[in-house]
CSV table of C-alpha atoms in Angstrom, one decimal:
chain,number,residue,atom,x,y,z
A,1,ILE,CA,139.2,162.3,102.2
A,2,SER,CA,138.0,165.6,100.7
A,3,ASP,CA,140.2,164.9,97.6
A,4,LEU,CA,138.2,161.7,97.0
A,5,ILE,CA,134.7,163.0,97.1
A,6,LYS,CA,133.1,165.4,94.6
A,7,GLU,CA,130.1,167.6,95.3
A,8,ASP,CA,127.7,165.4,93.4
A,9,ASP,CA,128.8,162.2,95.1
A,10,LEU,CA,126.4,160.5,97.4
A,11,VAL,CA,127.1,159.3,101.0
A,12,LEU,CA,124.9,156.8,102.7
A,13,VAL,CA,124.5,157.2,106.5
A,14,THR,CA,122.9,154.3,108.4
A,15,GLY,CA,121.6,155.0,111.9
A,16,GLY,CA,119.4,158.0,111.3
A,17,ALA,CA,119.8,161.7,112.2
A,18,LYS,CA,120.4,161.5,116.0
A,19,GLY,CA,123.2,160.8,118.4
A,20,ILE,CA,126.7,159.9,117.6
A,21,THR,CA,125.9,159.0,114.0
A,22,PHE,CA,124.4,162.4,113.3
A,23,GLU,CA,127.5,164.1,114.8
A,24,HIS,CA,129.7,162.1,112.4
A,25,ALA,CA,127.4,162.9,109.4
A,26,LEU,CA,127.5,166.6,110.4
A,27,ALA,CA,131.4,166.5,110.5
A,28,LEU,CA,131.5,164.9,107.1
A,29,SER,CA,129.1,167.5,105.6
A,30,ARG,CA,131.5,170.2,106.7
A,31,ILE,CA,134.4,168.5,105.0
A,32,LEU,CA,132.8,167.1,101.9
A,33,HIS,CA,129.8,169.4,101.0
A,34,CYS,CA,128.3,166.5,99.0
A,35,ARG,CA,124.9,164.7,98.9
A,36,PHE,CA,123.8,162.7,101.9
A,37,VAL,CA,121.0,160.1,102.3
A,38,LEU,CA,120.3,159.0,105.8
A,39,VAL,CA,118.5,155.7,106.7
A,40,GLY,CA,117.1,155.3,110.2
A,41,SER,CA,114.2,154.1,112.3
A,42,THR,CA,112.3,157.4,112.6
A,43,LYS,CA,108.9,156.9,111.2
A,44,SER,CA,108.1,158.6,107.9
A,45,GLU,CA,105.4,160.8,109.4
A,46,ASP,CA,107.8,162.1,112.1
A,47,ILE,CA,110.9,162.8,110.0
A,48,TYR,CA,110.0,166.4,109.2
A,49,LYS,CA,107.7,167.0,112.2
A,50,THR,CA,108.1,170.6,113.4
A,51,GLY,CA,110.3,170.8,116.4
A,52,SER,CA,111.5,167.1,116.3
A,53,GLU,CA,115.1,166.3,116.9
A,54,THR,CA,115.3,164.6,113.5
A,55,ALA,CA,113.9,167.6,111.6
A,56,LYS,CA,116.2,170.0,113.5
A,57,ASN,CA,119.3,167.9,112.8
A,58,LEU,CA,118.4,167.5,109.1
A,59,ALA,CA,118.2,171.3,108.8
A,60,ARG,CA,121.7,171.6,110.4
A,61,LEU,CA,123.0,169.0,107.9
A,62,LYS,CA,121.6,170.9,105.0
A,63,GLU,CA,123.6,174.0,105.9
A,64,ASN,CA,126.7,172.3,104.6
A,65,ALA,CA,125.5,169.4,102.4
A,66,LYS,CA,124.5,169.9,98.7
A,67,GLU,CA,121.4,167.7,99.3
A,68,VAL,CA,120.0,165.7,102.2
A,69,GLU,CA,117.3,163.0,102.1
A,70,TYR,CA,116.0,160.7,104.8
A,71,TYR,CA,114.5,157.2,104.4
A,72,SER,CA,112.7,155.3,107.2
A,73,CYS,CA,113.8,151.7,107.4
A,74,ASP,CA,114.0,148.9,110.0
A,75,LEU,CA,117.6,147.9,109.3
A,76,SER,CA,117.2,144.6,111.2
A,77,ASP,CA,114.8,143.5,108.5
A,78,ARG,CA,116.8,142.1,105.5
A,79,ALA,CA,114.0,142.4,103.0
A,80,GLU,CA,113.0,145.9,104.0
A,81,THR,CA,116.7,147.0,104.0
A,82,ARG,CA,117.3,145.7,100.5
A,83,LYS,CA,114.1,147.3,99.2
A,84,ILE,CA,114.9,150.7,100.6
A,85,ILE,CA,118.6,150.6,99.4
A,86,LYS,CA,117.5,149.7,95.9
A,87,GLU,CA,115.0,152.5,96.0
A,88,ILE,CA,117.6,155.0,97.1
A,89,ILE,CA,120.0,153.9,94.4
A,90,LYS,CA,117.3,154.1,91.7
A,91,ASN,CA,116.3,157.7,92.9
A,92,HIS,CA,119.7,159.1,93.7
A,93,GLY,CA,122.5,156.9,92.2
A,94,ASN,CA,125.3,154.8,93.6
A,95,PHE,CA,127.0,155.5,96.9
A,96,ALA,CA,130.5,157.0,96.9
A,97,GLY,CA,130.8,156.4,100.6
A,98,ILE,CA,129.1,154.8,103.6
A,99,LEU,CA,129.0,156.0,107.2
A,100,HIS,CA,127.6,153.0,109.1
A,101,GLY,CA,126.4,154.1,112.6
A,102,ALA,CA,123.4,151.9,113.1
A,103,GLY,CA,123.3,150.0,116.3
A,104,ILE,CA,121.3,148.9,119.3
A,105,SER,CA,122.1,147.3,122.6
A,106,ASN,CA,120.2,145.6,125.4
A,107,TYR,CA,121.7,145.3,128.9
A,108,ALA,CA,121.5,141.8,130.3
A,109,LEU,CA,123.8,139.1,131.8
A,110,PHE,CA,124.7,136.7,129.1
A,111,LYS,CA,122.9,133.8,130.9
A,112,ASP,CA,119.7,135.9,130.9
A,113,MET,CA,120.0,137.3,127.4
A,114,LYS,CA,117.3,136.2,125.0
A,115,LYS,CA,118.5,134.9,121.7
A,116,SER,CA,116.0,137.2,119.9
A,117,SER,CA,117.6,140.2,121.6
A,118,PHE,CA,121.1,139.0,120.7
A,119,ASP,CA,120.1,138.4,117.1
A,120,LYS,CA,118.5,141.8,116.8
A,121,CYS,CA,121.7,143.6,117.9
A,122,LEU,CA,123.7,141.6,115.3
A,123,ALA,CA,121.1,142.3,112.6
A,124,VAL,CA,121.2,146.1,113.1
A,125,LYS,CA,125.0,146.4,113.6
A,126,VAL,CA,126.4,143.8,111.3
A,127,TYR,CA,123.8,142.1,109.0
A,128,SER,CA,122.4,145.4,107.8
A,129,LEU,CA,125.7,146.4,106.3
A,130,LEU,CA,126.2,142.9,104.8
A,131,ASN,CA,122.8,143.3,103.2
A,132,ILE,CA,123.7,146.8,101.8
A,133,LEU,CA,127.2,146.2,100.4
A,134,PRO,CA,126.3,143.8,97.6
A,135,LEU,CA,123.7,146.2,96.3
A,136,CYS,CA,125.8,149.4,96.1
A,137,GLY,CA,128.5,148.4,93.6
A,138,THR,CA,131.6,148.1,95.9
A,139,GLY,CA,133.8,149.3,93.1
A,140,ASN,CA,132.2,152.7,93.4
A,141,LEU,CA,133.0,153.1,97.1
A,142,LYS,CA,135.7,155.5,98.0
A,143,PHE,CA,135.3,155.0,101.8
A,144,VAL,CA,133.4,153.0,104.4
A,145,HIS,CA,133.5,154.4,107.9
A,146,LEU,CA,132.2,152.0,110.7
A,147,ILE,CA,131.2,153.5,114.1
A,148,SER,CA,132.3,150.7,116.4
A,149,SER,CA,132.9,150.5,120.2
A,150,VAL,CA,135.9,150.1,122.4
A,151,LEU,CA,133.9,147.1,123.8
A,152,ALA,CA,135.1,145.2,120.7
A,153,LYS,CA,138.5,145.1,122.5
A,154,THR,CA,137.6,145.2,126.2
A,155,GLY,CA,134.1,143.6,126.5
A,156,MET,CA,131.8,144.7,129.2
A,157,ARG,CA,129.5,143.1,131.8
A,158,MET,CA,125.9,142.8,130.5
A,159,GLN,CA,127.0,143.8,127.0
A,160,ALA,CA,127.8,140.5,125.3
A,161,ASP,CA,125.6,141.3,122.3
A,162,TYR,CA,127.2,144.7,121.6
A,163,THR,CA,130.7,143.4,122.2
A,164,PHE,CA,130.2,140.6,119.7
A,165,ALA,CA,128.6,142.8,117.1
A,166,ASN,CA,131.4,145.4,117.2
A,167,SER,CA,134.1,142.8,117.1
A,168,TRP,CA,132.5,141.7,113.8
A,169,LEU,CA,132.6,145.3,112.5
A,170,ASP,CA,136.4,145.3,113.1
A,171,TYR,CA,136.8,142.0,111.3
A,172,LEU,CA,134.6,143.3,108.4
A,173,CYS,CA,136.8,146.4,108.2
A,174,LEU,CA,139.9,144.3,107.6
A,175,LEU,CA,138.0,142.2,105.0
A,176,LEU,CA,136.8,145.2,103.1
A,177,ASN,CA,140.4,146.6,102.9
A,178,LYS,CA,141.5,143.2,101.5
A,179,MET,CA,138.9,143.7,98.8
A,180,ASN,CA,140.5,147.2,98.1
A,181,ILE,CA,137.6,149.0,99.6
A,182,PRO,CA,139.0,151.8,101.9
A,183,ALA,CA,137.4,151.1,105.3
A,184,LYS,CA,138.0,152.3,108.8
A,185,SER,CA,136.5,151.0,112.0
A,186,ILE,CA,136.6,153.5,114.9
A,187,GLY,CA,135.9,152.1,118.4
A,188,TYR,CA,134.7,154.7,120.8
A,189,THR,CA,134.2,154.7,124.5
A,190,VAL,CA,130.8,156.2,125.8
A,191,TRP,CA,130.1,159.8,124.9
A,192,ASN,CA,129.0,162.3,127.5
A,193,GLU,CA,126.5,164.5,125.7
A,194,THR,CA,124.9,162.1,123.2
A,195,GLY,CA,124.7,158.4,122.2
A,196,MET,CA,123.6,155.2,123.9
A,197,GLY,CA,125.2,155.9,127.2
A,198,LYS,CA,123.2,159.0,127.7
A,199,LYS,CA,120.0,157.5,126.2
A,200,ASP,CA,120.2,154.4,128.3
A,201,ASN,CA,121.0,156.3,131.5
A,202,VAL,CA,124.3,154.4,132.3
A,203,LEU,CA,126.7,157.4,132.3
A,204,GLU,CA,126.7,157.8,136.1
A,205,TYR,CA,127.4,154.1,136.6
A,206,LEU,CA,130.3,154.1,134.1
A,207,LYS,CA,131.7,157.2,135.7
A,208,SER,CA,131.5,155.5,139.1
A,209,VAL,CA,133.7,152.6,137.9
A,210,GLY,CA,136.3,154.9,136.4
A,211,VAL,CA,135.2,155.4,132.8
A,212,VAL,CA,135.7,158.9,131.5
A,213,PRO,CA,133.2,159.7,128.7
A,214,LEU,CA,134.2,161.5,125.6
A,215,SER,CA,132.9,165.0,124.9
A,216,THR,CA,131.3,165.4,121.5
A,217,HIS,CA,134.1,167.9,120.6
A,218,ASP,CA,136.9,165.4,121.4
A,219,GLY,CA,135.1,162.5,119.7
A,220,ILE,CA,134.6,164.4,116.4
A,221,GLU,CA,138.1,165.9,116.6
A,222,ALA,CA,139.5,162.3,116.8
A,223,TYR,CA,137.3,161.2,113.9
A,224,GLU,CA,138.5,164.0,111.7
A,225,LYS,CA,142.1,163.0,112.4
A,226,ILE,CA,141.5,159.3,111.9
A,227,ILE,CA,139.8,159.6,108.5
A,228,ASN,CA,142.8,161.5,107.2
A,229,SER,CA,145.3,158.9,108.6
A,230,ASP,CA,146.4,155.5,107.4
A,231,SER,CA,144.8,153.8,110.4
A,232,ARG,CA,142.2,151.1,109.7
A,233,ILE,CA,141.1,150.1,113.2
A,234,SER,CA,141.2,152.8,115.9
A,235,VAL,CA,140.2,153.1,119.5
A,236,VAL,CA,139.2,156.5,121.0
A,237,THR,CA,138.8,156.7,124.8
A,238,GLY,CA,138.8,159.1,127.6
A,239,ARG,CA,139.9,156.8,130.4
A,240,LEU,CA,138.8,153.2,130.9
A,241,ALA,CA,138.2,151.6,134.3
């Protein structure tokens, strides 16, 4: 992948500067040393707030990247997403690559899940990317990396929304490749030190049923191998229940 991207190329990162998405962006910055623009839900006034996680992580990203910018956006909002992406392209140019890590999940039995909650998960994980792609000149894209979940293959109780959304990402990956856009979808199990499992306090439950979370080191090591392979859809796990 380092042969495809030049120093002045621009990579779009959806999902902000925290968690698993940030760890992937950081890994890419060490490989590519190009320009990065991140889009996430952190409010504008908090992006560079002294001591904040976002500010600290952006500083880490700048150690390797040529340029780093952050735009606040509600990716579930189609109009706002299109507006922000158009603004980014006007200010910084077209994207050479996309790292799509945006995602949310709400734990509920399917029979109890509200349609609005289900739709919000799809909007952030799937529709946001569908809103972005037509604006960025797909002929310019040298890669699209989709951070998916092993749940796209296995499913999980109380996670119907997230399972469905990530299954869509895998399908979209295949569709993009048919359009000659190099895309990879990587489905991870839960991570131990960061990500939704830690944030939502479900790690202990998952461990109790036999799931072995990935360490950040192992997750990123797998990512770096996958992006330099011919694989289009991959699954990365510790051990599943």
